[in-house]
Amino acid sequence: IIYRACGFIPVMLYFTSRNYRVMSKSHSILLVEDDADDRYIMHLAFTELNFIEQVKVFNSGEDILKYLQNLPHSDLYPSLVVLDYNMPGMNGGEVLMRMKMDDGLRDIPVAMYSTGMRSLEARLKGMGATYCFEKGQQITEVVTLALRLKNIVENEELMEE
């Protein structure tokens, strides 16, 4: 394990027959949710799936953009950003637009979720959203969504290896 001077982010190197890869301890999913109750329920869902250590939660679009722009290297980018569409201040659509306009952030897959997603889905996918999901109202629906997000990240990681 190598500790980086800026931020003490543990980084593990392992060697293959031809080259080496950098494996970081960054979060797989960055979730943006302004509602405290919804954040708590998503936390419970990811805990139920034993995946909570892979999820970092933000309260606002401004916070996640600041976090992403301050990461020292693109290897620390998440596998998926999950944005609530309906947020005060900068809504999920605005965060999506800013990410897709930023050369450094545009390739990060983004999943949007909201109540009433069906009416927004075509527009958001046209703006660059990779996935769109309806926000669950029952805990079982939220766990199902968390499982889908976990599977997206795990399948993506398998494809990259």
mmCIF file of C-alpha atoms in Angstrom:
data_model
loop_
_atom_site.group_PDB
_atom_site.id
_atom_site.type_symbol
_atom_site.label_atom_id
_atom_site.label_comp_id
_atom_site.label_asym_id
_atom_site.label_seq_id
_atom_site.Cartn_x
_atom_site.Cartn_y
_atom_site.Cartn_z
ATOM 1 C CA ILE A 1 0.000 0.000 0.000
ATOM 2 C CA ILE A 2 1.303 3.421 -0.926
ATOM 3 C CA TYR A 3 -0.031 6.480 0.905
ATOM 4 C CA ARG A 4 -0.340 9.559 -1.253
ATOM 5 C CA ALA A 5 0.795 12.800 0.335
ATOM 6 C CA CYS A 6 -2.336 14.698 -0.683
ATOM 7 C CA GLY A 7 -5.231 13.272 1.245
ATOM 8 C CA PHE A 8 -3.690 9.979 2.412
ATOM 9 C CA ILE A 9 -5.636 7.946 -0.126
ATOM 10 C CA PRO A 10 -4.479 4.317 0.057
ATOM 11 C CA VAL A 11 -3.429 3.064 -3.354
ATOM 12 C CA MET A 12 -2.557 -0.548 -4.095
ATOM 13 C CA LEU A 13 -0.384 -1.596 -7.007
ATOM 14 C CA TYR A 14 -0.415 -5.094 -8.385
ATOM 15 C CA PHE A 15 1.490 -6.479 -11.295
ATOM 16 C CA THR A 16 0.279 -8.492 -14.254
ATOM 17 C CA SER A 17 2.535 -10.180 -16.782
ATOM 18 C CA ARG A 18 2.756 -7.043 -18.956
ATOM 19 C CA ASN A 19 1.938 -3.997 -16.867
ATOM 20 C CA TYR A 20 0.610 -2.793 -13.555
ATOM 21 C CA ARG A 21 -2.710 -1.286 -12.550
ATOM 22 C CA VAL A 22 -3.486 1.238 -9.858
ATOM 23 C CA MET A 23 -6.327 0.193 -7.599
ATOM 24 C CA SER A 24 -7.648 3.028 -5.450
ATOM 25 C CA LYS A 25 -9.841 3.027 -2.396
ATOM 26 C CA SER A 26 -12.260 5.538 -3.915
ATOM 27 C CA HIS A 27 -16.010 5.138 -3.749
ATOM 28 C CA SER A 28 -17.748 3.245 -6.546
ATOM 29 C CA ILE A 29 -20.960 5.284 -6.327
ATOM 30 C CA LEU A 30 -21.405 8.955 -5.540
ATOM 31 C CA LEU A 31 -25.026 9.662 -4.616
ATOM 32 C CA VAL A 32 -26.559 13.132 -4.485
ATOM 33 C CA GLU A 33 -29.770 13.390 -2.462
ATOM 34 C CA ASP A 34 -30.985 16.555 -0.755
ATOM 35 C CA ASP A 35 -33.741 14.933 1.336
ATOM 36 C CA ALA A 36 -32.480 13.586 4.689
ATOM 37 C CA ASP A 37 -35.146 10.857 4.869
ATOM 38 C CA ASP A 38 -34.317 9.623 1.361
ATOM 39 C CA ARG A 39 -30.591 9.661 2.174
ATOM 40 C CA TYR A 40 -31.276 7.566 5.261
ATOM 41 C CA ILE A 41 -33.386 5.031 3.343
ATOM 42 C CA MET A 42 -30.724 4.730 0.613
ATOM 43 C CA HIS A 43 -28.132 4.259 3.363
ATOM 44 C CA LEU A 44 -30.223 1.422 4.820
ATOM 45 C CA ALA A 45 -30.632 -0.155 1.372
ATOM 46 C CA PHE A 46 -26.899 -0.130 0.589
ATOM 47 C CA THR A 47 -26.162 -1.388 4.125
ATOM 48 C CA GLU A 48 -28.570 -4.287 3.546
ATOM 49 C CA LEU A 49 -26.587 -5.120 0.392
ATOM 50 C CA ASN A 50 -23.230 -4.886 2.238
ATOM 51 C CA PHE A 51 -22.198 -2.130 -0.175
ATOM 52 C CA ILE A 52 -22.345 0.996 1.988
ATOM 53 C CA GLU A 53 -18.536 1.356 2.105
ATOM 54 C CA GLN A 54 -18.585 1.846 -1.682
ATOM 55 C CA VAL A 55 -21.087 4.732 -1.550
ATOM 56 C CA LYS A 56 -20.390 8.375 -0.726
ATOM 57 C CA VAL A 57 -23.407 10.648 -0.252
ATOM 58 C CA PHE A 58 -23.696 14.363 -0.958
ATOM 59 C CA ASN A 59 -26.460 16.826 -0.022
ATOM 60 C CA SER A 60 -26.283 19.048 -3.100
ATOM 61 C CA GLY A 61 -25.181 19.306 -6.697
ATOM 62 C CA GLU A 62 -22.710 22.013 -5.810
ATOM 63 C CA ASP A 63 -21.028 19.721 -3.270
ATOM 64 C CA ILE A 64 -20.501 16.839 -5.689
ATOM 65 C CA LEU A 65 -19.141 19.076 -8.446
ATOM 66 C CA LYS A 66 -16.665 20.631 -6.014
ATOM 67 C CA TYR A 67 -15.638 17.156 -4.805
ATOM 68 C CA LEU A 68 -15.142 15.787 -8.336
ATOM 69 C CA GLN A 69 -13.211 18.828 -9.526
ATOM 70 C CA ASN A 70 -10.870 18.595 -6.520
ATOM 71 C CA LEU A 71 -9.952 14.930 -6.976
ATOM 72 C CA PRO A 72 -6.211 14.778 -7.658
ATOM 73 C CA HIS A 73 -6.463 12.173 -10.424
ATOM 74 C CA SER A 74 -9.124 10.702 -12.709
ATOM 75 C CA ASP A 75 -8.305 7.204 -11.387
ATOM 76 C CA LEU A 76 -10.208 8.286 -8.279
ATOM 77 C CA TYR A 77 -13.409 9.042 -10.218
ATOM 78 C CA PRO A 78 -16.401 6.927 -9.248
ATOM 79 C CA SER A 79 -17.830 4.178 -11.432
ATOM 80 C CA LEU A 80 -21.228 5.891 -11.253
ATOM 81 C CA VAL A 81 -22.749 9.182 -10.139
ATOM 82 C CA VAL A 82 -26.391 8.970 -9.027
ATOM 83 C CA LEU A 83 -28.312 12.252 -9.060
ATOM 84 C CA ASP A 84 -31.708 13.079 -7.628
ATOM 85 C CA TYR A 85 -33.393 15.265 -10.231
ATOM 86 C CA ASN A 86 -35.514 17.394 -7.888
ATOM 87 C CA MET A 87 -33.171 19.355 -5.642
ATOM 88 C CA PRO A 88 -33.211 22.976 -4.518
ATOM 89 C CA GLY A 89 -30.475 25.178 -5.889
ATOM 90 C CA MET A 90 -28.743 23.241 -8.642
ATOM 91 C CA ASN A 91 -31.051 20.391 -9.681
ATOM 92 C CA GLY A 92 -29.842 17.047 -11.012
ATOM 93 C CA GLY A 93 -30.318 18.120 -14.627
ATOM 94 C CA GLU A 94 -28.024 21.099 -14.110
ATOM 95 C CA VAL A 95 -25.379 18.913 -12.440
ATOM 96 C CA LEU A 96 -25.623 16.464 -15.348
ATOM 97 C CA MET A 97 -25.222 19.292 -17.863
ATOM 98 C CA ARG A 98 -22.165 20.702 -16.058
ATOM 99 C CA MET A 99 -20.555 17.264 -15.813
ATOM 100 C CA LYS A 100 -21.063 16.585 -19.521
ATOM 101 C CA MET A 101 -19.629 20.003 -20.440
ATOM 102 C CA ASP A 102 -16.474 19.387 -18.376
ATOM 103 C CA ASP A 103 -13.772 17.540 -20.349
ATOM 104 C CA GLY A 104 -12.543 15.820 -17.204
ATOM 105 C CA LEU A 105 -15.943 14.656 -15.953
ATOM 106 C CA ARG A 106 -17.941 13.923 -19.115
ATOM 107 C CA ASP A 107 -17.046 10.221 -19.280
ATOM 108 C CA ILE A 108 -18.329 9.397 -15.782
ATOM 109 C CA PRO A 109 -21.597 7.452 -16.160
ATOM 110 C CA VAL A 110 -24.569 9.237 -14.577
ATOM 111 C CA ALA A 111 -27.802 7.713 -13.313
ATOM 112 C CA MET A 112 -30.726 10.061 -12.678
ATOM 113 C CA TYR A 113 -33.559 9.203 -10.342
ATOM 114 C CA SER A 114 -36.738 10.994 -9.401
ATOM 115 C CA THR A 115 -40.432 10.640 -8.876
ATOM 116 C CA GLY A 116 -42.126 11.161 -12.232
ATOM 117 C CA MET A 117 -39.029 10.055 -14.178
ATOM 118 C CA ARG A 118 -41.035 8.842 -17.178
ATOM 119 C CA SER A 119 -41.746 12.411 -18.272
ATOM 120 C CA LEU A 120 -38.063 13.400 -17.871
ATOM 121 C CA GLU A 121 -36.238 10.326 -19.160
ATOM 122 C CA ALA A 122 -35.942 11.158 -22.880
ATOM 123 C CA ARG A 123 -34.690 14.681 -22.178
ATOM 124 C CA LEU A 124 -32.176 13.542 -19.538
ATOM 125 C CA LYS A 125 -30.803 10.751 -21.725
ATOM 126 C CA GLY A 126 -30.485 13.304 -24.516
ATOM 127 C CA MET A 127 -28.372 15.405 -22.131
ATOM 128 C CA GLY A 128 -26.062 12.465 -21.458
ATOM 129 C CA ALA A 129 -27.612 10.474 -18.609
ATOM 130 C CA THR A 130 -26.665 6.808 -18.923
ATOM 131 C CA TYR A 131 -29.536 5.516 -16.771
ATOM 132 C CA CYS A 132 -32.852 6.877 -15.481
ATOM 133 C CA PHE A 133 -34.789 5.357 -12.587
ATOM 134 C CA GLU A 134 -38.049 6.056 -10.834
ATOM 135 C CA LYS A 135 -37.534 6.937 -7.170
ATOM 136 C CA GLY A 136 -39.028 4.236 -4.978
ATOM 137 C CA GLN A 137 -41.661 5.031 -2.397
ATOM 138 C CA GLN A 138 -41.429 1.775 -0.422
ATOM 139 C CA ILE A 139 -38.288 0.377 1.225
ATOM 140 C CA THR A 140 -38.440 -2.706 -1.033
ATOM 141 C CA GLU A 141 -38.376 -0.444 -4.106
ATOM 142 C CA VAL A 142 -35.410 1.482 -2.720
ATOM 143 C CA VAL A 143 -33.511 -1.749 -1.993
ATOM 144 C CA THR A 144 -34.283 -2.905 -5.553
ATOM 145 C CA LEU A 145 -32.902 0.373 -6.926
ATOM 146 C CA ALA A 146 -29.783 0.100 -4.747
ATOM 147 C CA LEU A 147 -29.272 -3.463 -5.999
ATOM 148 C CA ARG A 148 -29.562 -2.307 -9.618
ATOM 149 C CA LEU A 149 -27.007 0.448 -8.995
ATOM 150 C CA LYS A 150 -24.663 -2.007 -7.266
ATOM 151 C CA ASN A 151 -24.999 -4.455 -10.173
ATOM 152 C CA ILE A 152 -24.289 -1.696 -12.702
ATOM 153 C CA VAL A 153 -21.057 -0.826 -10.899
ATOM 154 C CA GLU A 154 -19.973 -4.434 -10.390
ATOM 155 C CA ASN A 155 -20.702 -5.427 -14.005
ATOM 156 C CA GLU A 156 -18.876 -2.331 -15.272
ATOM 157 C CA GLU A 157 -15.850 -3.216 -13.159
ATOM 158 C CA LEU A 158 -15.881 -6.766 -14.525
ATOM 159 C CA MET A 159 -15.956 -5.470 -18.104
ATOM 160 C CA GLU A 160 -12.984 -3.169 -17.463
ATOM 161 C CA GLU A 161 -10.732 -5.957 -16.121
#
